XYZ file of C-alpha atoms in Angstrom:
746
model
C 83.819 235.422 171.293
C 86.070 232.884 172.943
C 87.378 229.757 171.112
C 87.757 226.473 173.008
C 89.732 224.100 171.186
C 89.478 220.358 172.899
C 91.900 217.739 171.825
C 89.964 214.551 170.715
C 91.521 211.396 172.337
C 91.686 208.316 169.552
C 90.463 205.230 170.791
C 92.504 202.323 171.324
C 92.093 199.008 169.349
C 92.882 195.982 171.533
C 92.760 192.435 170.853
C 92.041 189.398 172.791
C 93.398 186.398 171.424
C 92.152 183.231 173.595
C 90.878 179.628 172.186
C 88.838 179.046 175.180
C 85.984 180.878 177.254
C 87.756 181.712 180.402
C 85.491 183.284 183.186
C 87.829 186.099 183.890
C 87.684 187.382 180.152
C 84.322 189.344 180.827
C 85.846 191.011 183.666
C 89.161 191.699 181.311
C 86.718 193.188 178.466
C 84.451 195.482 180.643
C 88.026 196.860 182.344
C 89.426 197.431 179.115
C 85.939 199.248 177.862
C 86.166 201.607 180.907
C 89.522 202.851 179.395
C 87.600 204.022 176.049
C 89.158 201.321 174.203
C 87.567 199.280 170.952
C 87.810 195.455 171.887
C 88.329 192.370 169.509
C 88.114 189.067 170.142
C 89.638 186.075 168.374
C 90.296 182.110 168.865
C 93.110 182.071 166.376
C 96.254 184.157 166.152
C 95.954 186.223 163.218
C 98.667 186.370 160.621
C 98.940 190.142 161.354
C 98.476 192.369 164.250
C 99.513 195.740 162.873
C 96.015 197.241 163.014
C 96.086 196.890 166.926
C 97.670 199.065 169.559
C 97.603 196.193 172.181
C 97.419 192.334 172.003
C 96.698 190.248 174.819
C 97.354 186.189 174.060
C 95.752 184.198 176.620
C 97.762 180.530 177.266
C 99.156 180.467 173.871
C 102.643 180.414 172.508
C 103.190 182.760 169.738
C 105.446 181.753 166.678
C 106.908 185.545 166.058
C 108.860 184.465 162.930
C 105.551 183.717 161.005
C 103.692 187.159 162.663
C 103.544 190.547 160.800
C 103.798 193.147 163.662
C 105.651 196.214 164.447
C 107.415 197.836 167.555
C 104.246 200.167 167.965
C 102.001 197.096 168.957
C 102.051 196.168 172.734
C 101.521 192.358 172.913
C 100.807 190.933 177.037
C 101.150 187.049 177.268
C 99.070 186.012 179.956
C 100.000 182.225 180.928
C 97.641 179.999 183.456
C 98.941 177.442 185.740
C 102.395 178.152 185.298
C 105.013 179.046 188.051
C 107.625 180.337 185.792
C 108.293 180.693 182.098
C 111.166 181.013 180.228
C 110.910 182.710 176.520
C 112.575 181.614 173.660
C 113.867 183.918 171.300
C 112.891 185.779 169.311
C 110.050 187.133 171.777
C 108.331 190.379 171.891
C 105.806 191.574 174.684
C 105.226 191.284 178.334
C 104.588 188.163 180.571
C 102.059 187.823 183.327
C 102.404 184.202 185.010
C 99.456 183.016 187.211
C 99.950 180.044 189.265
C 96.012 179.258 189.339
C 93.468 178.550 186.590
C 91.374 181.652 186.955
C 91.980 185.277 188.016
C 90.179 187.459 190.236
C 88.730 191.247 189.167
C 91.500 193.007 191.436
C 93.917 190.843 190.129
C 92.869 191.795 186.587
C 93.227 195.391 187.465
C 97.042 194.683 188.236
C 97.515 193.078 184.835
C 96.045 196.139 183.283
C 98.465 198.302 185.136
C 101.620 196.242 184.391
C 100.283 196.112 180.583
C 99.859 199.891 179.760
C 102.755 200.934 182.354
C 106.161 202.423 180.642
C 108.408 200.384 183.047
C 111.188 197.946 181.908
C 109.477 195.288 183.607
C 108.792 192.205 181.762
C 107.390 189.496 183.812
C 104.514 189.937 186.464
C 103.836 186.572 188.834
C 100.263 186.421 190.271
C 99.935 183.670 193.069
C 96.574 182.352 193.200
C 94.916 178.667 193.657
C 93.582 176.469 191.253
C 89.548 175.947 190.796
C 90.099 172.307 189.737
C 92.147 171.002 192.855
C 90.079 168.996 194.914
C 90.066 169.636 198.550
C 89.076 166.763 200.627
C 87.666 167.944 204.030
C 89.615 165.898 207.027
C 86.139 164.425 208.105
C 85.921 162.098 204.815
C 89.640 160.601 204.899
C 89.647 157.276 206.831
C 92.800 157.191 208.850
C 91.975 153.456 209.325
C 92.272 150.499 206.637
C 89.284 148.411 206.209
C 90.120 144.426 206.907
C 87.628 141.632 206.255
C 88.182 138.259 208.082
C 87.673 135.017 206.411
C 84.213 134.515 207.695
C 82.878 137.864 207.058
C 84.039 137.834 203.633
C 82.063 134.577 203.099
C 78.777 136.266 204.407
C 79.510 138.873 202.313
C 79.877 136.910 199.039
C 77.037 134.710 199.985
C 74.694 138.010 200.521
C 75.803 139.722 197.230
C 75.064 135.950 195.316
C 71.836 136.177 197.029
C 71.057 139.818 196.020
C 71.895 138.869 192.566
C 69.196 135.792 192.379
C 66.696 138.041 193.543
C 67.114 141.451 191.847
C 64.992 140.594 188.936
C 61.952 141.079 190.871
C 61.905 144.514 191.501
C 61.919 145.061 187.270
C 59.270 142.560 187.192
C 56.963 143.946 189.850
C 57.365 147.325 187.832
C 56.702 145.432 184.453
C 53.706 143.989 185.956
C 52.578 147.182 187.490
C 52.543 149.269 184.046
C 51.124 146.112 182.490
C 48.117 146.208 184.638
C 47.719 150.043 184.227
C 47.777 149.417 180.302
C 45.059 147.017 180.908
C 42.868 149.473 182.680
C 43.945 152.290 180.025
C 42.906 149.899 177.241
C 39.451 149.191 178.730
C 38.944 152.745 179.167
C 39.801 153.089 175.480
C 42.456 155.384 176.421
C 45.049 154.095 173.378
C 47.713 156.847 173.661
C 48.158 155.933 177.608
C 47.934 152.236 176.940
C 50.868 152.716 174.056
C 52.775 155.065 176.709
C 52.674 152.304 179.595
C 53.026 149.211 177.492
C 56.810 150.732 176.329
C 57.459 150.980 179.771
C 56.624 147.899 180.737
C 58.055 146.509 177.778
C 61.472 147.970 179.375
C 60.955 146.525 182.640
C 60.235 143.293 181.047
C 63.291 142.673 179.144
C 65.389 143.896 182.052
C 63.595 141.263 184.310
C 63.573 138.330 182.081
C 67.497 138.921 181.091
C 68.363 139.031 184.901
C 66.180 136.321 185.720
C 67.621 134.084 182.997
C 71.213 134.501 184.472
C 69.906 132.810 187.805
C 67.518 130.317 186.388
C 69.390 127.243 186.592
C 69.880 128.029 190.334
C 66.010 128.140 190.549
C 65.839 124.985 188.479
C 68.263 123.397 191.008
C 66.003 123.958 193.723
C 62.718 123.481 192.352
C 61.215 126.996 192.821
C 61.496 128.321 189.151
C 57.675 127.463 188.812
C 56.469 130.820 190.275
C 58.859 133.322 188.396
C 58.688 131.183 185.213
C 54.487 131.618 185.298
C 54.883 135.337 186.157
C 56.885 135.748 182.956
C 55.068 133.765 180.646
C 51.915 135.765 181.890
C 53.544 139.185 181.206
C 54.971 137.797 177.971
C 51.419 136.845 176.686
C 49.992 139.765 178.333
C 52.475 142.175 176.708
C 51.679 140.361 173.142
C 48.056 140.404 173.412
C 48.346 144.376 173.971
C 50.460 144.901 171.284
C 48.545 142.817 168.846
C 45.286 144.654 170.247
C 46.731 148.055 169.475
C 47.872 146.808 165.789
C 44.519 145.260 165.098
C 42.493 148.131 166.189
C 44.478 150.660 163.684
C 44.056 147.738 160.980
C 40.534 147.400 161.735
C 40.073 151.418 161.568
C 41.958 151.129 158.011
C 39.705 148.615 156.831
C 36.611 150.187 157.640
C 37.653 153.311 156.154
C 38.226 151.113 152.829
C 35.274 149.215 153.111
C 32.934 152.688 153.209
C 34.801 154.229 150.285
C 32.966 153.497 146.947
C 34.682 153.567 143.688
C 37.897 151.930 144.887
C 41.168 151.470 142.320
C 42.405 148.049 142.289
C 45.417 149.216 144.358
C 43.047 149.744 147.079
C 40.841 146.633 146.664
C 44.236 144.644 147.271
C 45.386 146.656 149.852
C 41.375 145.816 151.640
C 42.143 142.127 150.867
C 45.801 142.007 152.387
C 44.658 143.649 155.585
C 41.723 141.618 155.950
C 44.126 138.622 155.880
C 46.349 140.443 157.999
C 43.914 141.380 160.642
C 42.512 137.596 160.732
C 46.044 136.415 161.809
C 46.230 139.040 164.319
C 42.839 138.068 165.785
C 44.088 134.465 165.699
C 47.224 134.770 167.862
C 45.185 137.626 170.201
C 42.893 134.328 170.878
C 45.530 132.006 171.355
C 47.626 134.403 173.724
C 44.423 134.972 175.915
C 43.965 131.479 176.035
C 47.586 130.647 177.281
C 46.762 133.698 179.794
C 43.717 132.436 181.395
C 45.502 128.809 181.861
C 48.138 130.492 183.656
C 46.504 133.012 185.670
C 45.748 131.835 189.107
C 42.759 131.062 190.474
C 43.268 131.537 194.178
C 43.460 134.994 194.094
C 40.509 137.126 193.962
C 42.191 140.389 192.027
C 42.066 137.649 189.244
C 38.567 136.173 189.145
C 36.715 139.383 187.666
C 39.643 139.687 185.184
C 39.581 136.160 184.489
C 35.821 136.245 183.628
C 36.427 139.324 181.403
C 39.058 137.443 179.523
C 36.812 134.317 179.151
C 34.185 136.473 177.770
C 36.567 137.990 175.197
C 38.088 134.796 174.328
C 34.370 133.179 173.609
C 33.880 136.381 171.330
C 37.175 136.052 169.328
C 36.779 132.526 169.074
C 33.309 132.842 167.520
C 34.660 135.870 165.369
C 37.472 133.844 164.116
C 35.318 130.929 162.901
C 33.058 133.544 161.212
C 35.904 135.497 159.408
C 36.419 133.484 156.594
C 32.682 133.698 155.723
C 33.001 137.084 156.286
C 35.670 137.520 153.906
C 34.096 135.330 151.161
C 30.821 137.969 151.223
C 33.002 140.847 151.268
C 35.154 139.897 148.178
C 32.191 138.205 145.975
C 32.495 140.411 142.568
C 28.519 139.582 142.415
C 26.475 142.041 144.696
C 25.179 140.470 148.177
C 21.901 141.468 149.326
C 20.666 141.100 152.714
C 17.394 142.248 154.251
C 17.015 144.344 157.581
C 13.998 144.172 159.731
C 13.686 146.431 162.116
C 11.329 145.060 164.810
C 9.159 147.172 167.310
C 9.694 145.190 170.561
C 7.941 147.276 172.614
C 4.697 145.987 170.453
C 6.006 142.533 170.903
C 5.258 139.879 168.523
C 6.644 136.131 168.520
C 9.387 136.783 165.814
C 10.642 140.165 167.891
C 8.170 142.750 167.302
C 6.157 144.930 165.124
C 7.829 145.325 161.649
C 7.376 149.068 161.041
C 10.391 149.184 158.369
C 12.807 147.262 156.415
C 16.006 147.887 154.863
C 18.372 146.601 152.207
C 22.289 146.121 152.464
C 24.294 145.718 149.235
C 27.755 144.630 149.442
C 30.221 143.812 146.853
C 33.945 143.603 145.882
C 34.814 144.957 149.259
C 32.454 147.666 149.320
C 29.445 148.416 151.544
C 27.468 150.022 148.691
C 24.252 150.967 149.821
C 21.678 150.757 152.822
C 17.916 151.431 151.842
C 15.365 152.074 154.525
C 11.657 151.636 153.707
C 8.233 151.870 155.348
C 6.682 148.675 155.468
C 3.588 150.182 154.659
C 5.440 151.199 151.247
C 5.361 147.266 150.308
C 2.078 146.471 151.983
C 0.182 148.762 150.164
C 0.527 146.913 146.765
C 0.061 143.627 148.045
C -2.894 142.325 145.450
C -3.313 138.826 146.380
C -4.658 136.936 149.254
C -2.500 135.297 151.635
C -4.525 133.745 154.736
C -2.864 135.157 157.912
C -2.482 133.299 161.458
C -5.562 132.866 163.114
C -4.742 135.348 166.071
C -3.852 137.815 163.352
C -7.155 137.569 161.740
C -8.987 137.275 164.872
C -7.578 139.915 167.706
C -5.854 142.315 164.569
C -8.841 141.856 162.523
C -6.844 141.875 159.279
C -8.148 139.378 156.471
C -4.837 139.114 154.567
C -1.406 138.559 155.750
C 0.956 141.782 155.142
C 4.656 142.091 155.889
C 4.348 144.007 158.782
C 2.587 141.094 160.441
C 4.757 138.171 159.089
C 6.865 137.860 162.108
C 4.143 135.649 163.961
C 6.112 132.493 164.533
C 8.798 132.112 167.301
C 11.061 131.094 164.703
C 13.074 133.277 162.728
C 13.946 131.250 159.822
C 10.168 130.688 159.204
C 9.771 134.563 159.448
C 12.426 135.338 157.151
C 10.828 133.006 154.350
C 7.477 134.736 154.779
C 9.147 137.936 154.325
C 10.612 137.017 151.229
C 7.453 135.476 149.774
C 5.461 138.559 150.471
C 8.441 141.099 149.187
C 8.303 139.043 146.309
C 4.354 139.229 145.931
C 4.630 143.109 146.900
C 7.362 144.871 145.295
C 9.292 142.056 142.911
C 12.242 142.123 145.559
C 13.850 138.741 145.458
C 17.250 137.171 145.259
C 18.379 137.628 148.885
C 21.413 136.335 150.756
C 19.878 136.535 154.251
C 18.671 138.653 156.715
C 19.501 140.550 160.098
C 16.724 141.349 162.604
C 16.940 144.582 164.763
C 14.977 145.061 167.866
C 14.601 148.596 169.157
C 17.023 147.127 172.245
C 19.422 146.053 169.628
C 19.612 149.710 168.042
C 20.049 151.347 171.433
C 22.835 148.789 172.107
C 24.458 149.945 168.825
C 23.868 153.811 169.444
C 25.608 153.633 173.220
C 29.067 153.274 171.134
C 28.203 156.662 168.880
C 27.252 158.790 171.955
C 25.212 161.715 170.283
C 24.354 161.533 166.656
C 22.929 164.955 165.501
C 20.365 164.534 162.445
C 20.515 168.290 160.711
C 17.602 167.372 158.374
C 15.525 167.097 161.747
C 17.234 169.266 164.030
C 17.438 166.762 166.464
C 20.324 164.771 168.611
C 19.851 161.138 168.894
C 21.340 158.612 171.512
C 20.555 155.242 173.333
C 18.493 156.782 176.103
C 16.268 159.295 173.484
C 15.853 156.862 170.485
C 13.041 155.355 171.517
C 10.876 158.298 172.627
C 11.922 160.450 169.369
C 11.133 157.613 167.128
C 7.986 157.468 167.986
C 7.019 160.835 168.175
C 8.321 161.426 164.449
C 6.708 158.276 163.375
C 3.401 157.915 165.162
C 2.258 161.609 165.330
C -0.037 162.012 162.255
C 0.910 159.056 160.981
C -0.818 157.379 157.870
C -0.206 154.896 155.277
C 2.017 155.952 152.718
C 3.484 158.446 154.746
C 7.308 158.978 154.108
C 8.348 160.862 157.756
C 9.256 157.452 159.799
C 11.533 156.365 156.267
C 13.143 159.599 156.217
C 13.735 159.953 159.900
C 15.123 156.170 159.820
C 17.039 156.778 156.687
C 18.664 159.705 158.110
C 19.829 158.053 161.483
C 21.230 154.991 159.197
C 23.248 157.566 156.841
C 24.649 159.457 160.135
C 25.692 156.163 161.761
C 27.622 155.236 158.514
C 29.149 158.633 158.383
C 30.526 158.484 162.381
C 31.062 154.785 162.308
C 34.857 155.824 161.768
C 34.854 157.877 164.957
C 32.908 155.277 166.930
C 34.295 153.084 169.625
C 35.271 149.632 167.985
C 35.442 148.201 171.623
C 31.688 149.080 172.558
C 30.051 148.302 168.761
C 31.962 144.724 169.177
C 30.865 144.341 172.614
C 27.323 145.276 171.989
C 26.550 143.704 168.954
C 27.390 140.529 170.191
C 25.101 141.275 173.446
C 22.465 141.859 171.076
C 23.366 138.460 169.672
C 23.357 136.776 172.631
C 20.182 138.159 174.239
C 18.125 137.566 171.187
C 17.804 141.244 170.445
C 19.555 140.721 167.468
C 19.066 137.562 165.152
C 20.806 136.612 161.836
C 20.078 134.152 158.741
C 22.246 133.366 156.145
C 21.390 131.444 152.593
C 24.756 130.211 152.449
C 24.271 126.435 154.416
C 28.063 126.124 156.468
C 27.638 129.660 157.494
C 24.104 129.160 158.877
C 25.016 126.105 160.535
C 27.749 128.296 162.171
C 25.402 130.848 163.197
C 23.158 128.062 164.335
C 25.797 126.652 166.758
C 26.245 130.154 168.548
C 22.101 130.441 169.108
C 22.532 133.613 167.194
C 19.927 132.536 164.457
C 16.705 132.831 166.496
C 15.501 129.410 165.999
C 13.214 127.026 167.737
C 15.488 124.496 169.136
C 15.152 121.126 168.789
C 16.509 119.476 172.228
C 18.792 116.651 171.784
C 20.860 115.070 174.605
C 24.245 116.423 174.847
C 25.791 113.424 176.275
C 24.501 110.061 177.154
C 24.424 108.770 180.907
C 22.301 105.988 181.309
C 18.833 107.075 180.317
C 18.426 110.704 178.583
C 15.286 112.642 179.905
C 14.663 115.894 177.525
C 12.373 118.657 179.114
C 11.663 121.698 177.268
C 9.844 125.073 177.564
C 9.283 128.079 175.194
C 7.010 130.689 176.025
C 6.153 133.620 173.970
C 3.754 136.812 173.678
C 2.072 138.575 170.793
C 0.566 142.089 171.975
C -2.550 142.420 169.321
C -3.163 145.634 171.078
C -1.704 147.745 168.437
C -0.018 149.897 171.221
C 3.672 150.160 172.515
C 2.647 148.817 175.995
C 5.389 146.201 176.284
C 7.842 149.004 177.496
C 5.937 149.090 180.683
C 5.560 145.137 181.258
C 7.481 143.545 183.840
C 7.648 139.767 183.567
C 8.359 136.934 185.626
C 8.603 132.906 185.510
C 8.553 130.258 188.005
C 8.740 126.734 187.330
C 8.059 124.609 190.028
C 8.965 120.885 189.039
C 8.091 117.872 190.999
C 9.760 114.343 190.263
C 7.869 111.496 191.798
C 9.311 108.401 193.131
C 8.587 106.077 190.306
C 10.346 108.975 187.964
C 7.433 110.994 186.317
C 7.517 114.760 185.940
C 5.117 117.314 186.725
C 5.230 121.368 186.127
C 3.456 124.151 187.771
C 4.612 126.913 185.745
C 3.395 130.464 186.880
C 4.133 133.571 184.969
C 3.386 136.857 186.171
C 2.648 140.010 184.100
C 2.638 143.315 185.672
C 1.064 146.348 183.303
C 3.050 149.658 184.956
C 1.298 151.963 182.485
C -1.176 154.322 182.466
C -4.826 154.004 181.014
C -5.327 156.199 177.950
C -1.784 157.707 178.088
C 0.585 157.184 175.164
C 2.404 154.496 174.663
C 0.642 152.403 177.333
C -3.081 150.576 177.907
C -4.259 147.310 178.317
C -2.034 144.768 177.340
C -3.843 142.565 174.934
C -1.779 139.280 174.641
C -2.154 136.502 172.390
C -0.085 133.844 174.496
C 1.512 130.652 173.253
C 3.840 128.142 174.794
C 5.806 125.116 173.085
C 6.318 122.060 175.583
C 7.387 118.764 175.243
C 5.249 116.650 172.630
C 4.300 113.662 175.370
C 3.343 116.443 178.185
C -0.296 116.196 179.125
C -1.800 119.640 180.105
C -3.750 119.416 183.409
C -4.959 122.859 184.101
C -4.664 126.315 182.674
C -5.682 129.664 184.686
C -5.509 133.190 185.052
C -5.619 134.756 188.512
C -7.214 131.517 189.617
C -10.038 131.267 187.535
C -9.857 128.161 184.945
C -9.354 129.271 181.474
C -11.339 126.429 179.542
C -10.676 128.059 175.694
C -7.181 127.133 174.814
C -5.729 126.219 171.602
C -3.820 122.836 171.771
C -1.806 121.366 168.966
C 0.452 118.310 168.476
C 3.235 118.543 166.161
C 6.814 118.385 167.012
C 5.961 120.080 170.033
C 2.889 120.561 172.155
C 1.566 124.187 171.549
C -1.149 125.822 173.687
C -2.368 129.389 172.852
C -4.752 131.421 174.198
C -5.938 135.300 174.604
C -5.806 137.373 177.943
C -5.645 140.891 179.206
C -3.834 142.818 181.717
C -5.229 146.146 182.353
C -3.236 149.250 183.106
C -1.910 149.256 186.624
C -2.968 145.790 187.604
C -1.211 142.136 187.434
C -2.044 138.805 185.886
C -0.962 135.455 187.126
C -0.971 132.876 184.434
C -0.667 129.214 185.888
C 0.156 125.940 183.687
C -0.101 122.528 185.165
C 1.227 119.680 183.126
C 2.734 116.269 183.239
C 5.483 114.814 181.499
C 6.181 110.972 181.127
C 10.195 110.355 181.259
C 12.272 107.177 181.815
C 14.083 108.175 184.888
C 14.930 104.575 185.608
C 17.210 102.860 188.017
C 20.630 103.790 188.149
C 22.248 106.907 186.956
C 20.237 109.265 184.216
C 20.541 112.583 182.869
C 18.015 115.404 182.963
C 17.888 117.879 180.300
C 15.806 120.958 180.613
C 16.056 123.196 177.511
C 14.030 127.031 178.448
C 14.083 129.369 175.566
C 13.751 132.925 175.713
C 11.474 134.919 172.975
C 12.975 137.235 170.383
C 12.846 140.649 171.581
C 11.613 140.117 174.754
C 12.718 141.611 178.070
C 15.208 139.291 180.398
C 12.498 137.981 182.977
C 13.437 136.894 186.364
C 13.566 132.905 186.135
C 13.345 131.045 188.916
C 13.261 126.825 189.064
C 12.503 124.715 191.988
C 12.941 120.790 191.795
C 11.575 118.466 194.259
C 13.137 115.503 194.557
C 12.009 111.860 196.229
C 14.134 110.165 198.887
C 15.195 107.535 196.188
C 16.699 110.178 194.197
C 20.315 111.289 194.594
C 21.798 114.405 192.603
C 25.040 113.659 191.552
C 25.924 116.951 189.461
C 24.672 119.806 187.571
C 26.067 122.556 185.359
C 24.422 125.266 187.682
C 24.945 126.224 191.365
C 21.526 126.239 192.903
C 20.577 126.348 196.544
C 20.354 122.667 197.786
C 18.065 121.548 200.817
C 16.191 118.047 201.853
C 16.542 117.113 198.510
C 15.010 120.398 196.967
C 16.971 122.421 194.472
C 16.533 126.048 193.933
C 17.952 128.302 191.181
C 17.362 132.073 190.458
C 18.735 133.425 187.065
C 17.584 136.291 184.560
C 16.479 134.498 181.344
C 18.744 136.701 178.930
C 19.122 134.003 176.662
C 18.247 130.285 176.009
C 19.186 128.270 179.030
C 20.222 124.405 179.004
C 20.332 122.631 182.170
C 21.871 119.474 182.959
C 21.393 117.271 186.257
C 23.051 114.062 186.575
C 20.651 111.915 188.861
C 20.768 108.235 190.280
C 17.690 106.602 191.125
C 18.058 103.824 194.189
């Protein structure tokens, strides 16, 4: 066997010392690796280099007195950006001098050849340019000098001064844009985007304000500071309002969470109290800022017309809430249980007080805690009545009820009267008493509230409820196979109430507040409180469902009050009001001697189908309240005189009669009456109050006033069409209306 002997070459150890990471170091390392070497790198000069065969020192001076080395150690010094180098004794190794601050790849090869060669040469010079040297192209070098004449210098100074005086406009426009976008995001309840846009708007606003304040004295000098002052003030109030609204929202969410929590600690009760005080201040501040904002908004721009209308509605809601807030706090913080009756009125079976009372509930509150909401079927209570209570004539005659029960107790057009009857009946039926107030909600009010929740799933019934299907689902669940004593309606509505409370924290606060106010304004929800001062406040908002006692709002010469309140009672035991369309037209003639005659026409259209649930014939006991001194001339249905009607004279003249409207038919009710007034010579005030029934739809209402030649209209609080001493006004009777007309009789 032939033996082959190979001599293994031992790898050389090479150390590179550099305090900076130069670009050429990677090239140096790669080339050294090709030479089968072990490469080491250090940013500091070690005390000893005896373990290394070669040592490359980059741009550093070595103190050889303190360095431990031997003759076998080969040291190569590489200096950058030098043209020459004079070593001081003692000095060991070879020197590479580069005139530039970088080394190319082919120059690395020269350095390595020089480093590893055994020649006696000690220095290697590499001429290369510097990367950091700026090379200015000839085209950018101006060979001439710029010289300005005195006139040009003056123009330049004036131009710069003018520019400085309008510099604030750009950030002001940006701040306005971001604020408007924040307003739109807030309306859409996109609170995250609102906060981002608000932050951007604040930055732009502060810059605009800073720049404007520098030049404001000049604007004042020339009397042109009004517009920028107004714009900046609008922005300031708007931004403060946005910021406070977001803060109040977060505070309100936490308060709601605390109110719904049972068994609170003393700390949590105190926190709720402090947060209630804080949100009251926030709401008051928001109202003040919005009021100031509306006063500043210019009327002449169409862009602000709708915005201003929305702001006025918001201010009205905040004003009412701020007035109510101390009373709300008083109810919540009371250490004694506060108990409120809840009435659920089905206004698809309309009654004078809002609708058939199918269910009622009890809300219990004490010590900043909503303790419980109980829902009861009205038949649970009515089934326990043992005493005889005389019912109203219409209930006895048309509903064939010999006794008055809770379900028929809201047969008055005044909610306070119905509340007193309901309290009396509940005491007699199931010994429930000592209530602090009551709230009536119609089907429409519940639908308005559900609009803020979207879909609500009821796991016990495997049903999804929303504002659109609430009525139909409720009717199917409560009417099918119903019998007195059945618990299906109570169970269904109770489950829905509990799910609403559970999902309250996820609901839209903005929509809840807006829709609750809408329900109160439109009399789909009415409230009564036992506490006198609080009830007076609710009365002033027209939220209590009372029959108004008209009084002259202000005195101008003689004051003449006219009044109209028509209301229906479905006595057909069906839900046909879902299909009834109603319109009211009042033709008012004022004679030359100042007397007033009315020709009131009310149209009923029954769009239901006969014998198809929930429609059928509309059996209506109609009633109307008129001024006490009015004289009835004629009552007709479809042109045929109605002789059988009940007329009473108490505080008002009350007229009542029964009529029917068959399915797919129309009925025209016409009432003609006269009113003696004191429209004497000179200036007079004609005040006309028209009330809407609780729970009724919002019928179209048109009013035509015909004046003789000796009367002149001076002013009115509505916008009619006027031609040849005739005034025509159309509106929707969504709430109670009060019309003022100032008249001069010649």
